[in-house]
Coordinates of N, CA and C in Angstrom, one line a residue:
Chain A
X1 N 84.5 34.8 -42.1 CA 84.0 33.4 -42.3 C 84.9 32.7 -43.2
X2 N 84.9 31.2 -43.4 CA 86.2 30.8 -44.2 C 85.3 30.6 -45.7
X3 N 86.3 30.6 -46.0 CA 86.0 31.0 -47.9 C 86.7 29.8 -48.7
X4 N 86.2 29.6 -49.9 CA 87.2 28.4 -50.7 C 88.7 28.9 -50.2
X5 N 89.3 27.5 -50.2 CA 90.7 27.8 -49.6 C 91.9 26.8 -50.9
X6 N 92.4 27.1 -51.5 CA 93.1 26.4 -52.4 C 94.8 26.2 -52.1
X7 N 95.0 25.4 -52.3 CA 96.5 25.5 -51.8 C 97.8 24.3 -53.0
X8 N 98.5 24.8 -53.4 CA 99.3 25.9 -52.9 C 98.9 27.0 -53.4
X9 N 99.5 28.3 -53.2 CA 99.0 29.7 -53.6 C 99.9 29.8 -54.8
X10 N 101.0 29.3 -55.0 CA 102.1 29.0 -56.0 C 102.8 28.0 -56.3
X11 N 102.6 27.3 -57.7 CA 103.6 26.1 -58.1 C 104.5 26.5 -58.6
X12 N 105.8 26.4 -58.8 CA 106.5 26.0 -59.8 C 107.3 24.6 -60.3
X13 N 106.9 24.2 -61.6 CA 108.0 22.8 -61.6 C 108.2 22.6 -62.7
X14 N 108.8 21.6 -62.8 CA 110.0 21.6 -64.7 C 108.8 20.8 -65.4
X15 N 108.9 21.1 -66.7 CA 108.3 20.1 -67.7 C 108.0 18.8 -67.5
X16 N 107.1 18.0 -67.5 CA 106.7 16.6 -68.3 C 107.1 16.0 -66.2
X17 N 106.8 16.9 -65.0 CA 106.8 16.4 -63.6 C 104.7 16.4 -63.6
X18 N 104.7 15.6 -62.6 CA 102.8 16.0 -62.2 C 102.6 17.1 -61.0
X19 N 101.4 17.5 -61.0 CA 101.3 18.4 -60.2 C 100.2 18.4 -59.5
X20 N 99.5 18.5 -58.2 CA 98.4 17.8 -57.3 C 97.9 19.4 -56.9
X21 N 97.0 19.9 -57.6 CA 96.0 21.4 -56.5 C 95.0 20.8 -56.1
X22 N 95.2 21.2 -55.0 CA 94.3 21.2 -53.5 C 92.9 22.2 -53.6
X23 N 91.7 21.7 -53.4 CA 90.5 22.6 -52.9 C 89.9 22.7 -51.7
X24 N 89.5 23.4 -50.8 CA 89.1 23.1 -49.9 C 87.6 23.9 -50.1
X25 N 86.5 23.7 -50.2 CA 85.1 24.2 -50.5 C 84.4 24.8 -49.3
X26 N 83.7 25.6 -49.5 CA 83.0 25.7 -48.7 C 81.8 25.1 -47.9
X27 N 82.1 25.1 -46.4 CA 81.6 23.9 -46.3 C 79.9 24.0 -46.0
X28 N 79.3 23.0 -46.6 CA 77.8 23.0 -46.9 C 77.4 23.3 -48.5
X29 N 78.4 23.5 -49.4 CA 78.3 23.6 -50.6 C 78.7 22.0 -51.1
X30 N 77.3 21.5 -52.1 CA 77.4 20.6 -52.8 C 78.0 20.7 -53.8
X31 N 78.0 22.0 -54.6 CA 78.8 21.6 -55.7 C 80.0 22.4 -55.7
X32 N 81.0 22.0 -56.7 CA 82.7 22.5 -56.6 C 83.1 22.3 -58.3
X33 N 83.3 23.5 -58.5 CA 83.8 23.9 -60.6 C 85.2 24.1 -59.8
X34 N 86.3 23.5 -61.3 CA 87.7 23.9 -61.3 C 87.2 24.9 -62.7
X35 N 88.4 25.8 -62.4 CA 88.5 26.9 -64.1 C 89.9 26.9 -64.3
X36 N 90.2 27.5 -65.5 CA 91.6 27.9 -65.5 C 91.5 29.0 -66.2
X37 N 92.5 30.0 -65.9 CA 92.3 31.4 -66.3 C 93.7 31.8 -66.7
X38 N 94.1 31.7 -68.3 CA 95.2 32.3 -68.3 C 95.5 33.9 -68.7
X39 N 96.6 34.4 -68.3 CA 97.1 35.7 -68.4 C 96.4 36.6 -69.3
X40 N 95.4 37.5 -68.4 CA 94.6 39.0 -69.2 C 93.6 38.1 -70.0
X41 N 93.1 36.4 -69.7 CA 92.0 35.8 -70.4 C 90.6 35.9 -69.0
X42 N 89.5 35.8 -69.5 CA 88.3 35.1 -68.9 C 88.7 33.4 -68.1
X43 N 87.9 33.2 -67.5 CA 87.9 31.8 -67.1 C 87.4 30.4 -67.7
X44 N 88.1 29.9 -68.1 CA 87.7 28.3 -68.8 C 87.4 27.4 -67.8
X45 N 85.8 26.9 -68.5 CA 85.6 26.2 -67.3 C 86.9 24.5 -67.3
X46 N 86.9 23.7 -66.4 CA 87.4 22.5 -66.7 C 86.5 21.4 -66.3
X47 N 86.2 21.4 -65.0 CA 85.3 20.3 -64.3 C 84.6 20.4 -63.0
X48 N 83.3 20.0 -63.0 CA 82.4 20.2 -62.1 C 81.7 19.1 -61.2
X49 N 81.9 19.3 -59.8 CA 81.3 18.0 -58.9 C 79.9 18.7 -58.6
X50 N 79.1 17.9 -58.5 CA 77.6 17.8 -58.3 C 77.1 16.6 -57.3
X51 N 77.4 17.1 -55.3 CA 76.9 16.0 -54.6 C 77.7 14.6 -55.0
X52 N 77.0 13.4 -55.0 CA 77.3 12.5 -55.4 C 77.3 11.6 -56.8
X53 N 77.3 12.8 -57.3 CA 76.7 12.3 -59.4 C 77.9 12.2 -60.2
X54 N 78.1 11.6 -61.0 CA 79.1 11.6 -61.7 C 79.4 13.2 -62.0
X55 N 81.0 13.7 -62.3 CA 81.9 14.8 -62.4 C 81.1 14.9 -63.9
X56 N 81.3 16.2 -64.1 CA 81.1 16.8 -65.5 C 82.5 17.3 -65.9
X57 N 83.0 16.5 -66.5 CA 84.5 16.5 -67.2 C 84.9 17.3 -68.7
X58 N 83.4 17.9 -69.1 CA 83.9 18.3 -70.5 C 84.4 19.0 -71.0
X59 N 84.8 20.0 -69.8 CA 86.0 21.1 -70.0 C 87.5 20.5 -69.7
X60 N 87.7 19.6 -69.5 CA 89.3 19.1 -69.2 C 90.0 18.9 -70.7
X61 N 91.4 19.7 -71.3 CA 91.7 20.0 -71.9 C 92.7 18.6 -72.6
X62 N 92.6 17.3 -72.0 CA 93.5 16.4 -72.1 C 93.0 15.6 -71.1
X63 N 93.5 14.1 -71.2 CA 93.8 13.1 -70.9 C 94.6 13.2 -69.4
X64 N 95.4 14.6 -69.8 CA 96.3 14.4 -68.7 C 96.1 15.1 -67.8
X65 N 94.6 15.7 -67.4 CA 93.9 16.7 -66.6 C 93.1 15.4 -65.7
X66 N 93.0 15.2 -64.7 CA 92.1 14.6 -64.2 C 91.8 15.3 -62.5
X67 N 90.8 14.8 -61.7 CA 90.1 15.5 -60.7 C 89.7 14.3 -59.8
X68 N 89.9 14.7 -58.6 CA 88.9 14.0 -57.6 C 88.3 14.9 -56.4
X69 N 86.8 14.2 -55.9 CA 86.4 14.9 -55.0 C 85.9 14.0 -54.1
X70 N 87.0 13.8 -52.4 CA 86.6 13.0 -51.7 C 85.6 13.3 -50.6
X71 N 84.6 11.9 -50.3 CA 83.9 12.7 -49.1 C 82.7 13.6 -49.2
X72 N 82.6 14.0 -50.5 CA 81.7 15.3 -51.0 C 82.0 16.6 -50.4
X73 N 83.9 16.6 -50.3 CA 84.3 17.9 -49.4 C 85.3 18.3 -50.6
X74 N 86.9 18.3 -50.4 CA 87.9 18.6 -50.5 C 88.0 17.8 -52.1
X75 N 88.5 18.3 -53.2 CA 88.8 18.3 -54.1 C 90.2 18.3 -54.5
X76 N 90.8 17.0 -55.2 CA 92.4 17.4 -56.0 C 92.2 17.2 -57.5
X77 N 93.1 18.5 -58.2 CA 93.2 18.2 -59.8 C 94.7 18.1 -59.8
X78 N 94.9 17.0 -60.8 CA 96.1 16.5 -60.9 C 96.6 16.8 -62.4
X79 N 97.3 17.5 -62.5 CA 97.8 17.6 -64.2 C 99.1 16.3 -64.5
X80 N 99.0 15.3 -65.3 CA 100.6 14.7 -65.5 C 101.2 14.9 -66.3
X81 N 102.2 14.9 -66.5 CA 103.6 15.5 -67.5 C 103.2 17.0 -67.9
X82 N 103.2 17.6 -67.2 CA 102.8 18.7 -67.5 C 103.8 19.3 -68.5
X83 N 103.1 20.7 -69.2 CA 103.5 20.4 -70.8 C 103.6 22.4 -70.2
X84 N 104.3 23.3 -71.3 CA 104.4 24.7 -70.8 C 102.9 25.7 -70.8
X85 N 102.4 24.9 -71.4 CA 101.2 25.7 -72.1 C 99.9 25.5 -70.9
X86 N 100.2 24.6 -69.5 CA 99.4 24.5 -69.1 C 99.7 25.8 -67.4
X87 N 100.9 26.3 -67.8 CA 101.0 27.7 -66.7 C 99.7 28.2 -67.2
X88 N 99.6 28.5 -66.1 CA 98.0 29.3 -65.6 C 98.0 29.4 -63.9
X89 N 96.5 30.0 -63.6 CA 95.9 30.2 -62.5 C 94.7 29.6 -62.8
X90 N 95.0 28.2 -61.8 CA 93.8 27.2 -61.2 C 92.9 27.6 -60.2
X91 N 91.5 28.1 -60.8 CA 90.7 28.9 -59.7 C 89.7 27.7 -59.7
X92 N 89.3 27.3 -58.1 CA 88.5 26.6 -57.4 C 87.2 27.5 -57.2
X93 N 86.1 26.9 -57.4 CA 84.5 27.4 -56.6 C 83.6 26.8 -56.2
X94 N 82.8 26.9 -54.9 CA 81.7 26.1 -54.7 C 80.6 26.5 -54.5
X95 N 79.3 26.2 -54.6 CA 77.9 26.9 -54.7 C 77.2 25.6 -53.8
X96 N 76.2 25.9 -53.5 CA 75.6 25.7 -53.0 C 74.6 24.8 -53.9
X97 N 74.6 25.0 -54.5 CA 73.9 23.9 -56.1 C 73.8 24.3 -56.8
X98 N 73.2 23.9 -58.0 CA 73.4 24.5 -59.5 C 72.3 25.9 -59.4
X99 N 72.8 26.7 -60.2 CA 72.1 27.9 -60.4 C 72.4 28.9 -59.6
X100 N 73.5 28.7 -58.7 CA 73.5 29.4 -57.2 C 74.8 30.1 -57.8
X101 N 75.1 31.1 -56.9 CA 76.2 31.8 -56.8 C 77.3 31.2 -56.6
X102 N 78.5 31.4 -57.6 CA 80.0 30.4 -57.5 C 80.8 31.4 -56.4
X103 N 81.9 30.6 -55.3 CA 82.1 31.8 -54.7 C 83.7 30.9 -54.6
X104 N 84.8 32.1 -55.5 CA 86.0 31.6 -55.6 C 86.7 31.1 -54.5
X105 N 87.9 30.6 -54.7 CA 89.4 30.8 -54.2 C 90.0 31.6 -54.6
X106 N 91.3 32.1 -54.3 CA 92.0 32.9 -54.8 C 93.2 32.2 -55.9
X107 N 93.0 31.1 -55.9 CA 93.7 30.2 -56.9 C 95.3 29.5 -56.6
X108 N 95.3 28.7 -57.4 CA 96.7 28.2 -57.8 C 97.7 28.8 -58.9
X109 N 98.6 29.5 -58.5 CA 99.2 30.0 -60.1 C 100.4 29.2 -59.9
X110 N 100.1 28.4 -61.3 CA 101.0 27.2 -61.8 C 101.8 27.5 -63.2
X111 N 103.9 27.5 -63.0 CA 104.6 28.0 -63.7 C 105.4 26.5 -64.4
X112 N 105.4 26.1 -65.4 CA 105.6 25.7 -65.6 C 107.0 26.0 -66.6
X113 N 108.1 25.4 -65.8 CA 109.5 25.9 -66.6 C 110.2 24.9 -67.7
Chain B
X1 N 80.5 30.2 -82.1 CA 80.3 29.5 -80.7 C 79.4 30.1 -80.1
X2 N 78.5 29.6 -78.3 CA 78.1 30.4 -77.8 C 79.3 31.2 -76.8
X3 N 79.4 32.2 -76.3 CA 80.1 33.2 -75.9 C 79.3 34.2 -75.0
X4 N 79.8 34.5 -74.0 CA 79.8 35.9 -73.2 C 80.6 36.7 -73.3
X5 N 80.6 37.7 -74.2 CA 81.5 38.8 -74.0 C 81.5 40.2 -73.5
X6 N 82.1 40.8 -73.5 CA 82.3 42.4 -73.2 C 82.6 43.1 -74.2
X7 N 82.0 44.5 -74.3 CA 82.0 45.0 -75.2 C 83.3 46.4 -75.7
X8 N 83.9 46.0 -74.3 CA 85.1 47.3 -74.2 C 86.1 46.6 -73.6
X9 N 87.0 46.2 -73.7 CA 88.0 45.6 -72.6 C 88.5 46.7 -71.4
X10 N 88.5 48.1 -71.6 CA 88.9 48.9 -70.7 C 87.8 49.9 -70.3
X11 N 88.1 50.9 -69.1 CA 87.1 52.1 -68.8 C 87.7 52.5 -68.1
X12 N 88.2 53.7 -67.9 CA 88.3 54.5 -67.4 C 87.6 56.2 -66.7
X13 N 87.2 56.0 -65.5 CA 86.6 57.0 -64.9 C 87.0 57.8 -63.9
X14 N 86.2 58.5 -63.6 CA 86.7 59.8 -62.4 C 85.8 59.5 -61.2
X15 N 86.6 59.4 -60.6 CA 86.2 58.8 -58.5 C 84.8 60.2 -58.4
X16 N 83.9 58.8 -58.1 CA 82.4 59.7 -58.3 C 81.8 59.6 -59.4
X17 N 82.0 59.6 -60.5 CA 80.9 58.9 -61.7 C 80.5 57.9 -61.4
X18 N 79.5 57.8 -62.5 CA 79.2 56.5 -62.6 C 79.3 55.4 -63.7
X19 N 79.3 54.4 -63.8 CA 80.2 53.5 -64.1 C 79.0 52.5 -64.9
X20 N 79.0 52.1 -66.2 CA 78.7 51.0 -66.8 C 79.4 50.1 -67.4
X21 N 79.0 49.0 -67.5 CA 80.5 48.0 -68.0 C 79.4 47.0 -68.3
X22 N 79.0 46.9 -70.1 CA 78.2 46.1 -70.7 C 78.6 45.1 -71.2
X23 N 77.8 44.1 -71.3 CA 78.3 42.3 -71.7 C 77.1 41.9 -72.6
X24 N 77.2 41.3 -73.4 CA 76.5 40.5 -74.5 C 76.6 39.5 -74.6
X25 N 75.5 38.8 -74.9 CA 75.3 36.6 -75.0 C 74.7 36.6 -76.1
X26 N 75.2 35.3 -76.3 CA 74.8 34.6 -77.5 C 73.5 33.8 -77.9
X27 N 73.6 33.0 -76.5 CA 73.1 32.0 -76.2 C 71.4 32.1 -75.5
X28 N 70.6 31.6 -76.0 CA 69.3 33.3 -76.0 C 68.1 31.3 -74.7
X29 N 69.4 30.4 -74.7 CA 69.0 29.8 -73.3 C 69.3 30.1 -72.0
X30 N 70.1 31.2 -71.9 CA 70.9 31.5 -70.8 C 69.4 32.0 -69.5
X31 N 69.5 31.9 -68.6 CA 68.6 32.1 -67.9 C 69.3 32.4 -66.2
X32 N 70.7 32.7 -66.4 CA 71.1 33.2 -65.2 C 72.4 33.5 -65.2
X33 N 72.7 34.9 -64.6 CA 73.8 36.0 -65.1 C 74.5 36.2 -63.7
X34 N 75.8 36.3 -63.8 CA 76.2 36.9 -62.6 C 77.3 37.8 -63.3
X35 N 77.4 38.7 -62.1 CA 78.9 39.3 -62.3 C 79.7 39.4 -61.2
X36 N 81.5 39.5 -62.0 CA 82.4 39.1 -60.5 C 83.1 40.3 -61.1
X37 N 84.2 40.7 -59.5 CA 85.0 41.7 -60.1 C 86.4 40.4 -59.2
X38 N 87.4 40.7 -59.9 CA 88.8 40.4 -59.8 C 89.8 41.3 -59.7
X39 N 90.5 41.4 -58.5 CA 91.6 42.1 -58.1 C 92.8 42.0 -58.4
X40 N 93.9 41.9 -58.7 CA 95.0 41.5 -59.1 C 95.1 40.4 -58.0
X41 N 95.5 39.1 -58.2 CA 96.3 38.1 -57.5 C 94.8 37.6 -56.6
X42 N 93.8 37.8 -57.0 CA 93.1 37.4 -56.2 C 91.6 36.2 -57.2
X43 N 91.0 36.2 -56.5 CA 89.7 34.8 -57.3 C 88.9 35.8 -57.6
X44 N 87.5 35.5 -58.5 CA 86.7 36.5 -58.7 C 85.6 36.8 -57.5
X45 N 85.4 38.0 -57.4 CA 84.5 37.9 -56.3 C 83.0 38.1 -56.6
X46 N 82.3 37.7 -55.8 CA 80.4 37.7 -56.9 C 80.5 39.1 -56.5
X47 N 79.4 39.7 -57.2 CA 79.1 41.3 -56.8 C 77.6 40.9 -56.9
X48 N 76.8 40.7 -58.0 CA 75.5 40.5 -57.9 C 75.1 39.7 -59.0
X49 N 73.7 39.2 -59.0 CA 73.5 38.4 -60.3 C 71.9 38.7 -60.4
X50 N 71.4 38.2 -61.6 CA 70.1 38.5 -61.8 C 69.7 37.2 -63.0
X51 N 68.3 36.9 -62.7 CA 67.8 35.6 -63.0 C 66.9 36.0 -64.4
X52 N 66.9 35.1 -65.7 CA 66.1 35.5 -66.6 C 64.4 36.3 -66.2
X53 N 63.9 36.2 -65.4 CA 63.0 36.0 -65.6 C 62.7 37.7 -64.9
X54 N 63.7 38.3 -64.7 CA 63.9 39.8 -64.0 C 64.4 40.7 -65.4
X55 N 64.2 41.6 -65.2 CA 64.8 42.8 -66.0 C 65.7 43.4 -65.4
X56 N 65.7 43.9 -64.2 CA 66.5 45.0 -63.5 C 67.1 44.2 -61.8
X57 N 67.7 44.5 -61.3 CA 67.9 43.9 -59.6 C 69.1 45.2 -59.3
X58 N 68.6 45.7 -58.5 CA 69.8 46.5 -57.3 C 70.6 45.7 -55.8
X59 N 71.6 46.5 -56.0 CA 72.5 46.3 -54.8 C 73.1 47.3 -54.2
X60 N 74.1 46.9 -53.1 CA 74.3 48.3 -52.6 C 75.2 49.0 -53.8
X61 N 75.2 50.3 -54.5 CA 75.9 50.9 -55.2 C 75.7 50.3 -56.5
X62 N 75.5 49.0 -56.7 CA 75.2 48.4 -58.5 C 74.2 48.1 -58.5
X63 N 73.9 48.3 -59.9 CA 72.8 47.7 -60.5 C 73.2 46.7 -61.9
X64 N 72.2 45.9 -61.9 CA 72.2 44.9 -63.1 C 71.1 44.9 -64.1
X65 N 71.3 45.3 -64.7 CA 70.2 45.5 -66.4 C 70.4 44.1 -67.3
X66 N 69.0 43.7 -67.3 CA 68.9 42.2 -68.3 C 68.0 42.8 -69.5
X67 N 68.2 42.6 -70.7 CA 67.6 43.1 -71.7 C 67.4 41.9 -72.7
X68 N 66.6 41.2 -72.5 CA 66.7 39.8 -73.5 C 66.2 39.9 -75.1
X69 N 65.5 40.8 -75.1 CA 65.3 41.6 -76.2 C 66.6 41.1 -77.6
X70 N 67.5 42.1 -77.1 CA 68.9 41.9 -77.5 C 70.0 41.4 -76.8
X71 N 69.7 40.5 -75.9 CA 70.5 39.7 -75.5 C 72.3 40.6 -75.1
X72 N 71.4 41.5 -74.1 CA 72.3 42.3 -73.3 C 72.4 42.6 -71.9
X73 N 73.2 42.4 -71.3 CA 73.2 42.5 -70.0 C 74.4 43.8 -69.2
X74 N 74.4 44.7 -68.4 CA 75.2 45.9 -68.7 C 75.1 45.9 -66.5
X75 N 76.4 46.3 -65.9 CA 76.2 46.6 -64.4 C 77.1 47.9 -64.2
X76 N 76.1 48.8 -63.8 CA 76.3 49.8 -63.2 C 76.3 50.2 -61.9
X77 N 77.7 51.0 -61.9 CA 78.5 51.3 -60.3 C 78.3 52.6 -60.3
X78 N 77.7 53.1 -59.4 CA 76.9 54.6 -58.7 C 77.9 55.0 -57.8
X79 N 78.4 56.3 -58.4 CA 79.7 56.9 -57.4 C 80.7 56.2 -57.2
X80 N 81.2 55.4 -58.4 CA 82.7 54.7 -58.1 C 83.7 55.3 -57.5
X81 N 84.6 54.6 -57.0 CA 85.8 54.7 -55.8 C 86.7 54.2 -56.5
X82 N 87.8 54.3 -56.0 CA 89.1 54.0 -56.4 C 89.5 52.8 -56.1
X83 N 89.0 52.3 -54.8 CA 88.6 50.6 -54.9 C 87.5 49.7 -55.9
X84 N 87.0 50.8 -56.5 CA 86.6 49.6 -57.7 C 87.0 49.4 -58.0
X85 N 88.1 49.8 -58.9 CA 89.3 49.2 -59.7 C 89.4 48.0 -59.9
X86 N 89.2 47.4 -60.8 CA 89.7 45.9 -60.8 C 89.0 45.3 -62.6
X87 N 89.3 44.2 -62.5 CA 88.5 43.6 -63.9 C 86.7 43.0 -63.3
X88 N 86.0 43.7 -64.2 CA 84.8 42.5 -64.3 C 84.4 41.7 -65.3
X89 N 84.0 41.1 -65.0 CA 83.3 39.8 -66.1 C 82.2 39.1 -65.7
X90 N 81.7 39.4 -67.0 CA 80.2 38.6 -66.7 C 79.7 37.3 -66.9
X91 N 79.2 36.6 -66.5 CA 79.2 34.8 -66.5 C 77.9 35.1 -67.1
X92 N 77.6 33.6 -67.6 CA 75.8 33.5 -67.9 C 76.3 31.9 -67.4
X93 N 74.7 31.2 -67.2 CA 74.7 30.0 -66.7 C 73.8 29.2 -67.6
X94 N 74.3 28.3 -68.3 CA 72.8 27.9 -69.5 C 71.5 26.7 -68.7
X95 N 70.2 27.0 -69.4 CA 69.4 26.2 -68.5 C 69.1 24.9 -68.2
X96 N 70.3 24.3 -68.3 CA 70.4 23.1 -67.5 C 71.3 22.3 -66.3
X97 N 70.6 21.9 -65.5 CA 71.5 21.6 -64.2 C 72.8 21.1 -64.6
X98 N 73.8 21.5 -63.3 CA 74.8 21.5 -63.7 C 76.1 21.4 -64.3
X99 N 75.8 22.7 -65.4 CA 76.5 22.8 -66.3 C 77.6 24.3 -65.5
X100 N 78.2 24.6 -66.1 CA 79.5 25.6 -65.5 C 79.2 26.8 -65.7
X101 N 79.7 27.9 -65.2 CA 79.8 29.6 -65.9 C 80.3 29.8 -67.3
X102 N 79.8 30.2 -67.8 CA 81.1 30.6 -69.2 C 81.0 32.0 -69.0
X103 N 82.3 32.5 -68.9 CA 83.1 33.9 -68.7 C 83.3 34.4 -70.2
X104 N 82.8 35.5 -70.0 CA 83.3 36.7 -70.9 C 84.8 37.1 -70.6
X105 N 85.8 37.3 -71.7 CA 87.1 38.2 -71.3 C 87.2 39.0 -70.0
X106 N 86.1 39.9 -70.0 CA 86.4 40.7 -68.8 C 87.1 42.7 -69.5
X107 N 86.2 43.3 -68.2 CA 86.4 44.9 -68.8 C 87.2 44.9 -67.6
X108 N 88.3 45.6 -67.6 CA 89.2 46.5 -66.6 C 88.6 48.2 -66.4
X109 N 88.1 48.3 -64.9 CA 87.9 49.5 -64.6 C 88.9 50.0 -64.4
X110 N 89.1 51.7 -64.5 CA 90.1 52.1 -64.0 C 89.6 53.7 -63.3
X111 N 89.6 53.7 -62.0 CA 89.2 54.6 -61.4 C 90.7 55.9 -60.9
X112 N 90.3 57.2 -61.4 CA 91.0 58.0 -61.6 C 90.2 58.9 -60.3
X113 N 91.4 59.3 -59.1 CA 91.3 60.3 -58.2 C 90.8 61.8 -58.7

């Protein structure tokens, strides 16, 4: 059956360029969390869609983190000028609604040189 | 802060034991637990979860222990395989709508032939 689908599976790109990750949710799930999970860490939440309600943004680490979610489907987080400290693995999830089971992607791993 | 953590970062076992890998909260609102395992290069995957209001839930091969008491939560793997292998980590969910997972570090199993 198809599963969160995140794409690309790998960025690499130079300092202070932007960078656009893709979500694709699973479909019939209203809500969609982005995390970011660096090297041998836990997951940090960043931002959560809920249906048609305003995003819950209070994990976004900066100004230069932002998200959209069109449609109440497909999701993009966009990092600008991206800075080195923001390499990581951008893991996407969607549930079914709050309290429910998160059910990943296998992520974005984003290199920033 | 509040936190989910783990209480060993590693374990190591013999194919056929069985397997505990305990997590502690802080946060004594938490009212919904899950746990994931993560493979290398891969997203977390759910394994099972259990809701404050339970003490115990089985699955095939794990179980999940809630102990609110002391604000412990512990999942055990009956006859581990060498496909368990991987990291787990335990999420808690706090009680109110849509808010995020917060992840514990995460225990690395290591299953020995």
């Amino acid at each position: 059956g198809a599963g969160v689908s995140q794409s690309p599976s790998n960025k690499v790109t130079e300092k202070g360029k932007d960078v656009e990750l893709r979500c694709d949710p699973i479909s019939g799930h209203t809500a969609l969390y982005w995390y970011r999970q660096s090297l041998g860490q836990g997951l940090e939440f960043l931002i959560y869609f809920q249906g048609n309600s305003a995003p819950d943004k209070s994990g976004l680490p900066s100004d230069r983190f932002s998200a959209e979610r069109t449609g109440g489907s497909v999701s993009t987080l966009t990092i600008q000028r991206t800075q080195q400290e923001d390499s990581a693995v951008y893991l996407c999830a969607s549930s079914l609604g709050a309290n429910q089971p998160q059910h990943f992607g296998d992520g974005t791993r984003l290199s920033i040189l | 802060g509040e936190s989910v953590g783990l209480h060993l970062p590693t374990l190591s076992v013999q194919e056929g034991d069985n397997s505990i890998i305990n997590c502690a909260y802080s946060n004594s609102a938490s009212d919904y637990f899950i746990w994931y395992k993560q493979e290398s290069g891969k997203g977390p995957q759910f394994i099972i979860d259990i809701r404050s209001n339970m003490d115990k839930r089985q699955g095939q091969r794990v179980t999940v222990l809630l102990n609110k008491t002391v604000k412990h939560l512990s999942l055990q793997i009956a006859a581990t395989q060498p496909g368990d292998s991987a990291v787990y980590f335990c999420a808690d969910h706090r009680n109110q709508a849509g808010t995020a997972l917060i992840f514990g570090k995460g225990t690395t199993l290591s299953v020995s032939s």
